[in-house]
């Protein structure tokens, strides 16, 4: 059974600082997804990482995937208050690409002025 | 708006009653997924359809739960004999086949009294 673990689960940081959220998964997977969720809202797709070594960047967020280490990272550069949200990583339920997703518990990120 | 829609957005019911939720996916997406999310947790996969075929069900989908997608377009999720433990946000998502980037609807929040 696939397990997805995120670290840390809670993070409070100041604007302008850099930080990294880690996502480990327990079985082989060829892809990894990152989502954002604002309080009371649904999930917004951020990144789809499709292969080992994949790196994607959007604004102050950069995501990477190491399938050999079963590790993905979400790096935040020069954080701003608008990035405060809960961030989830997810991998396909049974390792393949055609499945429902298994999500981590999420990282609740608070960015203070 | 061409995103995923769900109806109703909120449902309050008494224990033992049956409830049905509807999901309309993005029109060109042939895959449709149902998830459940409780407070402070990541979404949990319930089931998914490719066109009208239900291809996978998680062990979370007890006998009281049934999902259909009769014509490969909208889907319904029915919960029979609701229990207080069924209280959660029920999320629907859809995707194109190969990429599996899932786009989520706003969710239906179920409260069982």
PDB file of C-alpha atoms in Angstrom:
ATOM      1  CA  UNK A   1       0.000   0.000   0.000  1.00  0.00           C
ATOM      2  CA  UNK A   2       1.353   3.379  -0.996  1.00  0.00           C
ATOM      3  CA  UNK A   3       2.060   5.818   1.816  1.00  0.00           C
ATOM      4  CA  UNK A   4       2.867   9.473   1.306  1.00  0.00           C
ATOM      5  CA  UNK A   5       4.504  11.455   4.082  1.00  0.00           C
ATOM      6  CA  UNK A   6       5.087  15.184   4.188  1.00  0.00           C
ATOM      7  CA  UNK A   7       7.476  17.073   6.377  1.00  0.00           C
ATOM      8  CA  UNK A   8       6.899  19.402   8.092  1.00  0.00           C
ATOM      9  CA  UNK A   9       3.150  19.322   8.763  1.00  0.00           C
ATOM     10  CA  UNK A  10       3.136  22.874  10.096  1.00  0.00           C
ATOM     11  CA  UNK A  11       5.408  25.719   9.125  1.00  0.00           C
ATOM     12  CA  UNK A  12       5.377  29.325  10.189  1.00  0.00           C
ATOM     13  CA  UNK A  13       7.839  31.546   8.428  1.00  0.00           C
ATOM     14  CA  UNK A  14       8.536  35.183   7.757  1.00  0.00           C
ATOM     15  CA  UNK A  15       8.151  36.941   4.457  1.00  0.00           C
ATOM     16  CA  UNK A  16      11.316  37.004   2.428  1.00  0.00           C
ATOM     17  CA  UNK A  17      12.655  33.694   3.753  1.00  0.00           C
ATOM     18  CA  UNK A  18      13.293  30.481   1.829  1.00  0.00           C
ATOM     19  CA  UNK A  19      12.087  27.054   2.844  1.00  0.00           C
ATOM     20  CA  UNK A  20      11.557  23.532   1.536  1.00  0.00           C
ATOM     21  CA  UNK A  21       8.704  21.085   2.045  1.00  0.00           C
ATOM     22  CA  UNK A  22       9.582  17.405   1.685  1.00  0.00           C
ATOM     23  CA  UNK A  23       7.401  14.607   0.350  1.00  0.00           C
ATOM     24  CA  UNK A  24       8.414  10.955   0.691  1.00  0.00           C
ATOM     25  CA  UNK A  25       6.454   8.075  -0.775  1.00  0.00           C
ATOM     26  CA  UNK A  26       6.781   4.415   0.018  1.00  0.00           C
ATOM     27  CA  UNK A  27       6.526   2.543  -3.290  1.00  0.00           C
ATOM     28  CA  UNK A  28       7.676   3.065  -6.843  1.00  0.00           C
ATOM     29  CA  UNK A  29       5.828   5.805  -8.645  1.00  0.00           C
ATOM     30  CA  UNK A  30       6.569   7.407 -11.975  1.00  0.00           C
ATOM     31  CA  UNK A  31       4.885  10.706 -11.186  1.00  0.00           C
ATOM     32  CA  UNK A  32       4.129  13.105  -8.369  1.00  0.00           C
ATOM     33  CA  UNK A  33       1.598  15.916  -7.983  1.00  0.00           C
ATOM     34  CA  UNK A  34       1.526  19.052  -5.853  1.00  0.00           C
ATOM     35  CA  UNK A  35      -1.693  20.836  -4.874  1.00  0.00           C
ATOM     36  CA  UNK A  36      -2.571  23.929  -2.899  1.00  0.00           C
ATOM     37  CA  UNK A  37      -5.660  24.318  -0.713  1.00  0.00           C
ATOM     38  CA  UNK A  38      -6.853  27.576   0.829  1.00  0.00           C
ATOM     39  CA  UNK A  39      -9.095  27.391   3.923  1.00  0.00           C
ATOM     40  CA  UNK A  40     -12.603  26.279   3.033  1.00  0.00           C
ATOM     41  CA  UNK A  41     -11.691  25.892  -0.638  1.00  0.00           C
ATOM     42  CA  UNK A  42     -11.019  23.017  -2.968  1.00  0.00           C
ATOM     43  CA  UNK A  43      -7.640  21.922  -4.299  1.00  0.00           C
ATOM     44  CA  UNK A  44      -5.697  23.793  -6.965  1.00  0.00           C
ATOM     45  CA  UNK A  45      -3.189  21.903  -9.100  1.00  0.00           C
ATOM     46  CA  UNK A  46       0.320  23.381  -8.868  1.00  0.00           C
ATOM     47  CA  UNK A  47       2.726  20.925 -10.492  1.00  0.00           C
ATOM     48  CA  UNK A  48       2.751  17.598 -12.284  1.00  0.00           C
ATOM     49  CA  UNK A  49       6.162  15.891 -12.166  1.00  0.00           C
ATOM     50  CA  UNK A  50       6.385  13.087 -14.683  1.00  0.00           C
ATOM     51  CA  UNK A  51       9.889  11.684 -14.528  1.00  0.00           C
ATOM     52  CA  UNK A  52      13.013  11.313 -12.457  1.00  0.00           C
ATOM     53  CA  UNK A  53      14.871  14.611 -12.232  1.00  0.00           C
ATOM     54  CA  UNK A  54      11.853  16.659 -13.279  1.00  0.00           C
ATOM     55  CA  UNK A  55      11.942  20.252 -12.066  1.00  0.00           C
ATOM     56  CA  UNK A  56       9.149  22.759 -12.511  1.00  0.00           C
ATOM     57  CA  UNK A  57       8.930  26.370 -11.395  1.00  0.00           C
ATOM     58  CA  UNK A  58       6.051  28.795 -11.122  1.00  0.00           C
ATOM     59  CA  UNK A  59       6.760  32.142  -9.545  1.00  0.00           C
ATOM     60  CA  UNK A  60       8.269  31.643  -6.102  1.00  0.00           C
ATOM     61  CA  UNK A  61       7.553  27.900  -6.051  1.00  0.00           C
ATOM     62  CA  UNK A  62       9.796  25.198  -7.470  1.00  0.00           C
ATOM     63  CA  UNK A  63       9.112  21.474  -7.348  1.00  0.00           C
ATOM     64  CA  UNK A  64      11.460  18.580  -8.078  1.00  0.00           C
ATOM     65  CA  UNK A  65      11.236  14.795  -8.203  1.00  0.00           C
ATOM     66  CA  UNK A  66      13.804  12.083  -7.430  1.00  0.00           C
ATOM     67  CA  UNK A  67      12.119   8.759  -8.170  1.00  0.00           C
ATOM     68  CA  UNK A  68      15.114   6.740  -6.999  1.00  0.00           C
ATOM     69  CA  UNK A  69      14.996   8.340  -3.558  1.00  0.00           C
ATOM     70  CA  UNK A  70      11.165   8.415  -3.684  1.00  0.00           C
ATOM     71  CA  UNK A  71      11.370  12.065  -2.732  1.00  0.00           C
ATOM     72  CA  UNK A  72       9.839  15.264  -4.023  1.00  0.00           C
ATOM     73  CA  UNK A  73      10.517  18.758  -2.750  1.00  0.00           C
ATOM     74  CA  UNK A  74       8.594  22.010  -2.956  1.00  0.00           C
ATOM     75  CA  UNK A  75      10.897  24.968  -2.495  1.00  0.00           C
ATOM     76  CA  UNK A  76       9.612  28.413  -1.611  1.00  0.00           C
ATOM     77  CA  UNK A  77      11.802  31.366  -2.483  1.00  0.00           C
ATOM     78  CA  UNK A  78      11.414  34.758  -0.795  1.00  0.00           C
ATOM     79  CA  UNK A  79       8.039  33.862   0.669  1.00  0.00           C
ATOM     80  CA  UNK A  80       5.136  36.303   0.515  1.00  0.00           C
ATOM     81  CA  UNK A  81       1.932  36.305   2.570  1.00  0.00           C
ATOM     82  CA  UNK A  82      -0.185  35.203  -0.414  1.00  0.00           C
ATOM     83  CA  UNK A  83       1.536  31.823  -0.364  1.00  0.00           C
ATOM     84  CA  UNK A  84      -0.041  31.001   2.995  1.00  0.00           C
ATOM     85  CA  UNK A  85      -2.075  27.815   2.395  1.00  0.00           C
ATOM     86  CA  UNK A  86      -1.963  24.063   2.882  1.00  0.00           C
ATOM     87  CA  UNK A  87       0.196  22.226   0.363  1.00  0.00           C
ATOM     88  CA  UNK A  88      -0.361  18.589  -0.503  1.00  0.00           C
ATOM     89  CA  UNK A  89       1.756  16.165  -2.461  1.00  0.00           C
ATOM     90  CA  UNK A  90       0.158  13.092  -4.018  1.00  0.00           C
ATOM     91  CA  UNK A  91       1.183   9.999  -5.939  1.00  0.00           C
ATOM     92  CA  UNK A  92      -0.884   7.540  -7.968  1.00  0.00           C
ATOM     93  CA  UNK A  93      -2.731   5.044  -5.753  1.00  0.00           C
ATOM     94  CA  UNK A  94      -1.007   1.945  -7.052  1.00  0.00           C
ATOM     95  CA  UNK A  95       2.104   3.462  -8.538  1.00  0.00           C
ATOM     96  CA  UNK A  96       0.920   3.769 -12.084  1.00  0.00           C
ATOM     97  CA  UNK A  97      -0.277   6.827 -13.897  1.00  0.00           C
ATOM     98  CA  UNK A  98      -3.904   5.971 -14.338  1.00  0.00           C
ATOM     99  CA  UNK A  99      -5.109   5.897 -10.789  1.00  0.00           C
ATOM    100  CA  UNK A 100      -6.668   7.847  -8.053  1.00  0.00           C
ATOM    101  CA  UNK A 101      -4.155   9.713  -5.942  1.00  0.00           C
ATOM    102  CA  UNK A 102      -2.837   9.014  -2.463  1.00  0.00           C
ATOM    103  CA  UNK A 103      -2.279  12.310  -0.677  1.00  0.00           C
ATOM    104  CA  UNK A 104      -0.007  13.264   2.166  1.00  0.00           C
ATOM    105  CA  UNK A 105      -1.471  14.909   5.252  1.00  0.00           C
ATOM    106  CA  UNK A 106      -0.516  18.319   3.952  1.00  0.00           C
ATOM    107  CA  UNK A 107       1.827  21.068   5.095  1.00  0.00           C
ATOM    108  CA  UNK A 108       0.012  23.981   6.685  1.00  0.00           C
ATOM    109  CA  UNK A 109       2.096  27.016   5.775  1.00  0.00           C
ATOM    110  CA  UNK A 110       1.696  30.392   7.471  1.00  0.00           C
ATOM    111  CA  UNK A 111       3.764  33.291   6.172  1.00  0.00           C
ATOM    112  CA  UNK A 112       3.901  36.254   8.475  1.00  0.00           C
ATOM    113  CA  UNK A 113       4.750  39.815   7.435  1.00  0.00           C
TER     114      UNK A 113
ATOM    115  CA  UNK B   1     -17.264  28.437 -16.146  1.00  0.00           C
ATOM    116  CA  UNK B   2     -15.902  25.167 -17.528  1.00  0.00           C
ATOM    117  CA  UNK B   3     -14.508  23.710 -14.319  1.00  0.00           C
ATOM    118  CA  UNK B   4     -15.734  20.743 -12.287  1.00  0.00           C
ATOM    119  CA  UNK B   5     -19.051  21.428 -10.570  1.00  0.00           C
ATOM    120  CA  UNK B   6     -20.680  19.650  -7.658  1.00  0.00           C
ATOM    121  CA  UNK B   7     -24.158  19.748  -6.227  1.00  0.00           C
ATOM    122  CA  UNK B   8     -25.206  20.325  -3.534  1.00  0.00           C
ATOM    123  CA  UNK B   9     -22.439  22.314  -1.888  1.00  0.00           C
ATOM    124  CA  UNK B  10     -23.728  21.541   1.584  1.00  0.00           C
ATOM    125  CA  UNK B  11     -25.922  18.745   2.903  1.00  0.00           C
ATOM    126  CA  UNK B  12     -27.147  18.199   6.435  1.00  0.00           C
ATOM    127  CA  UNK B  13     -28.892  14.934   7.127  1.00  0.00           C
ATOM    128  CA  UNK B  14     -29.933  12.744  10.001  1.00  0.00           C
ATOM    129  CA  UNK B  15     -28.235   9.481  10.752  1.00  0.00           C
ATOM    130  CA  UNK B  16     -29.788   6.634   8.802  1.00  0.00           C
ATOM    131  CA  UNK B  17     -30.938   8.731   5.857  1.00  0.00           C
ATOM    132  CA  UNK B  18     -29.695   8.282   2.303  1.00  0.00           C
ATOM    133  CA  UNK B  19     -27.939  11.080   0.430  1.00  0.00           C
ATOM    134  CA  UNK B  20     -26.876  11.519  -3.183  1.00  0.00           C
ATOM    135  CA  UNK B  21     -24.298  13.904  -4.591  1.00  0.00           C
ATOM    136  CA  UNK B  22     -23.725  14.907  -8.195  1.00  0.00           C
ATOM    137  CA  UNK B  23     -20.530  15.791 -10.021  1.00  0.00           C
ATOM    138  CA  UNK B  24     -20.209  17.315 -13.501  1.00  0.00           C
ATOM    139  CA  UNK B  25     -16.644  16.997 -14.804  1.00  0.00           C
ATOM    140  CA  UNK B  26     -14.823  19.183 -17.297  1.00  0.00           C
ATOM    141  CA  UNK B  27     -16.508  18.289 -20.565  1.00  0.00           C
ATOM    142  CA  UNK B  28     -13.606  16.725 -22.452  1.00  0.00           C
ATOM    143  CA  UNK B  29     -12.260  14.754 -19.464  1.00  0.00           C
ATOM    144  CA  UNK B  30     -12.953  11.038 -19.632  1.00  0.00           C
ATOM    145  CA  UNK B  31     -11.759  10.198 -16.115  1.00  0.00           C
ATOM    146  CA  UNK B  32     -13.715  11.093 -12.998  1.00  0.00           C
ATOM    147  CA  UNK B  33     -12.660  10.561  -9.382  1.00  0.00           C
ATOM    148  CA  UNK B  34     -14.317  10.722  -5.990  1.00  0.00           C
ATOM    149  CA  UNK B  35     -12.427  11.567  -2.792  1.00  0.00           C
ATOM    150  CA  UNK B  36     -13.344  12.196   0.803  1.00  0.00           C
ATOM    151  CA  UNK B  37     -11.570  14.772   2.982  1.00  0.00           C
ATOM    152  CA  UNK B  38     -11.938  15.191   6.717  1.00  0.00           C
ATOM    153  CA  UNK B  39     -10.721  18.169   8.689  1.00  0.00           C
ATOM    154  CA  UNK B  40      -6.945  18.442   8.841  1.00  0.00           C
ATOM    155  CA  UNK B  41      -6.343  15.518   6.510  1.00  0.00           C
ATOM    156  CA  UNK B  42      -5.509  15.059   2.857  1.00  0.00           C
ATOM    157  CA  UNK B  43      -8.154  13.785   0.458  1.00  0.00           C
ATOM    158  CA  UNK B  44      -8.683  10.012   0.490  1.00  0.00           C
ATOM    159  CA  UNK B  45      -9.370   8.237  -2.783  1.00  0.00           C
ATOM    160  CA  UNK B  46     -12.724   6.473  -3.015  1.00  0.00           C
ATOM    161  CA  UNK B  47     -13.260   5.422  -6.629  1.00  0.00           C
ATOM    162  CA  UNK B  48     -12.736   6.398 -10.241  1.00  0.00           C
ATOM    163  CA  UNK B  49     -14.356   6.013 -13.632  1.00  0.00           C
ATOM    164  CA  UNK B  50     -13.002   5.958 -17.115  1.00  0.00           C
ATOM    165  CA  UNK B  51     -15.962   6.946 -19.251  1.00  0.00           C
ATOM    166  CA  UNK B  52     -18.850   4.928 -17.785  1.00  0.00           C
ATOM    167  CA  UNK B  53     -16.711   2.095 -16.395  1.00  0.00           C
ATOM    168  CA  UNK B  54     -15.866   2.078 -12.697  1.00  0.00           C
ATOM    169  CA  UNK B  55     -12.285   0.868 -12.754  1.00  0.00           C
ATOM    170  CA  UNK B  56     -11.108   1.071  -9.168  1.00  0.00           C
ATOM    171  CA  UNK B  57     -12.584   1.222  -5.691  1.00  0.00           C
ATOM    172  CA  UNK B  58     -10.663   1.752  -2.486  1.00  0.00           C
ATOM    173  CA  UNK B  59     -11.300  -0.249   0.657  1.00  0.00           C
ATOM    174  CA  UNK B  60     -12.825   2.934   2.107  1.00  0.00           C
ATOM    175  CA  UNK B  61     -15.810   2.483  -0.179  1.00  0.00           C
ATOM    176  CA  UNK B  62     -18.037   0.372   2.038  1.00  0.00           C
ATOM    177  CA  UNK B  63     -21.174  -1.411   0.859  1.00  0.00           C
ATOM    178  CA  UNK B  64     -23.208   1.637   1.859  1.00  0.00           C
ATOM    179  CA  UNK B  65     -21.492   3.700  -0.823  1.00  0.00           C
ATOM    180  CA  UNK B  66     -22.280   3.427  -4.516  1.00  0.00           C
ATOM    181  CA  UNK B  67     -21.148   5.510  -7.442  1.00  0.00           C
ATOM    182  CA  UNK B  68     -22.365   5.653 -11.006  1.00  0.00           C
ATOM    183  CA  UNK B  69     -21.487   7.421 -14.204  1.00  0.00           C
ATOM    184  CA  UNK B  70     -24.218   6.144 -16.492  1.00  0.00           C
ATOM    185  CA  UNK B  71     -23.408   7.918 -19.734  1.00  0.00           C
ATOM    186  CA  UNK B  72     -19.786   8.735 -19.154  1.00  0.00           C
ATOM    187  CA  UNK B  73     -20.579  12.338 -18.312  1.00  0.00           C
ATOM    188  CA  UNK B  74     -21.850  13.332 -14.850  1.00  0.00           C
ATOM    189  CA  UNK B  75     -21.486  11.028 -11.865  1.00  0.00           C
ATOM    190  CA  UNK B  76     -23.459  10.425  -8.684  1.00  0.00           C
ATOM    191  CA  UNK B  77     -22.261   9.206  -5.300  1.00  0.00           C
ATOM    192  CA  UNK B  78     -24.898   7.754  -3.002  1.00  0.00           C
ATOM    193  CA  UNK B  79     -24.446   6.986   0.671  1.00  0.00           C
ATOM    194  CA  UNK B  80     -27.090   4.770   2.207  1.00  0.00           C
ATOM    195  CA  UNK B  81     -27.936   4.662   5.917  1.00  0.00           C
ATOM    196  CA  UNK B  82     -25.593   7.527   6.732  1.00  0.00           C
ATOM    197  CA  UNK B  83     -23.493   7.413   9.896  1.00  0.00           C
ATOM    198  CA  UNK B  84     -21.896  10.264  11.815  1.00  0.00           C
ATOM    199  CA  UNK B  85     -18.501   9.055  10.606  1.00  0.00           C
ATOM    200  CA  UNK B  86     -19.563   9.856   7.054  1.00  0.00           C
ATOM    201  CA  UNK B  87     -19.411  13.574   7.847  1.00  0.00           C
ATOM    202  CA  UNK B  88     -16.737  14.965   5.549  1.00  0.00           C
ATOM    203  CA  UNK B  89     -16.094  16.972   2.399  1.00  0.00           C
ATOM    204  CA  UNK B  90     -16.731  14.862  -0.694  1.00  0.00           C
ATOM    205  CA  UNK B  91     -14.586  15.989  -3.591  1.00  0.00           C
ATOM    206  CA  UNK B  92     -14.919  15.149  -7.255  1.00  0.00           C
ATOM    207  CA  UNK B  93     -12.102  15.529  -9.756  1.00  0.00           C
ATOM    208  CA  UNK B  94     -11.660  14.901 -13.456  1.00  0.00           C
ATOM    209  CA  UNK B  95      -8.702  14.429 -15.773  1.00  0.00           C
ATOM    210  CA  UNK B  96      -7.623  13.629 -19.262  1.00  0.00           C
ATOM    211  CA  UNK B  97      -6.346  10.103 -19.700  1.00  0.00           C
ATOM    212  CA  UNK B  98      -2.584  10.139 -19.868  1.00  0.00           C
ATOM    213  CA  UNK B  99      -1.478  13.078 -17.753  1.00  0.00           C
ATOM    214  CA  UNK B 100      -3.794  12.382 -14.845  1.00  0.00           C
ATOM    215  CA  UNK B 101      -3.587  15.964 -13.634  1.00  0.00           C
ATOM    216  CA  UNK B 102      -6.776  16.015 -11.656  1.00  0.00           C
ATOM    217  CA  UNK B 103      -8.889  19.146 -11.442  1.00  0.00           C
ATOM    218  CA  UNK B 104     -11.047  19.305  -8.376  1.00  0.00           C
ATOM    219  CA  UNK B 105     -14.541  20.621  -7.896  1.00  0.00           C
ATOM    220  CA  UNK B 106     -15.624  22.782  -4.936  1.00  0.00           C
ATOM    221  CA  UNK B 107     -16.801  19.771  -2.945  1.00  0.00           C
ATOM    222  CA  UNK B 108     -19.979  18.798  -1.102  1.00  0.00           C
ATOM    223  CA  UNK B 109     -19.779  19.190   2.656  1.00  0.00           C
ATOM    224  CA  UNK B 110     -21.843  16.497   4.381  1.00  0.00           C
ATOM    225  CA  UNK B 111     -22.888  16.783   8.003  1.00  0.00           C
ATOM    226  CA  UNK B 112     -24.611  13.785   9.572  1.00  0.00           C
ATOM    227  CA  UNK B 113     -26.450  14.607  12.793  1.00  0.00           C
TER     228      UNK B 113
END
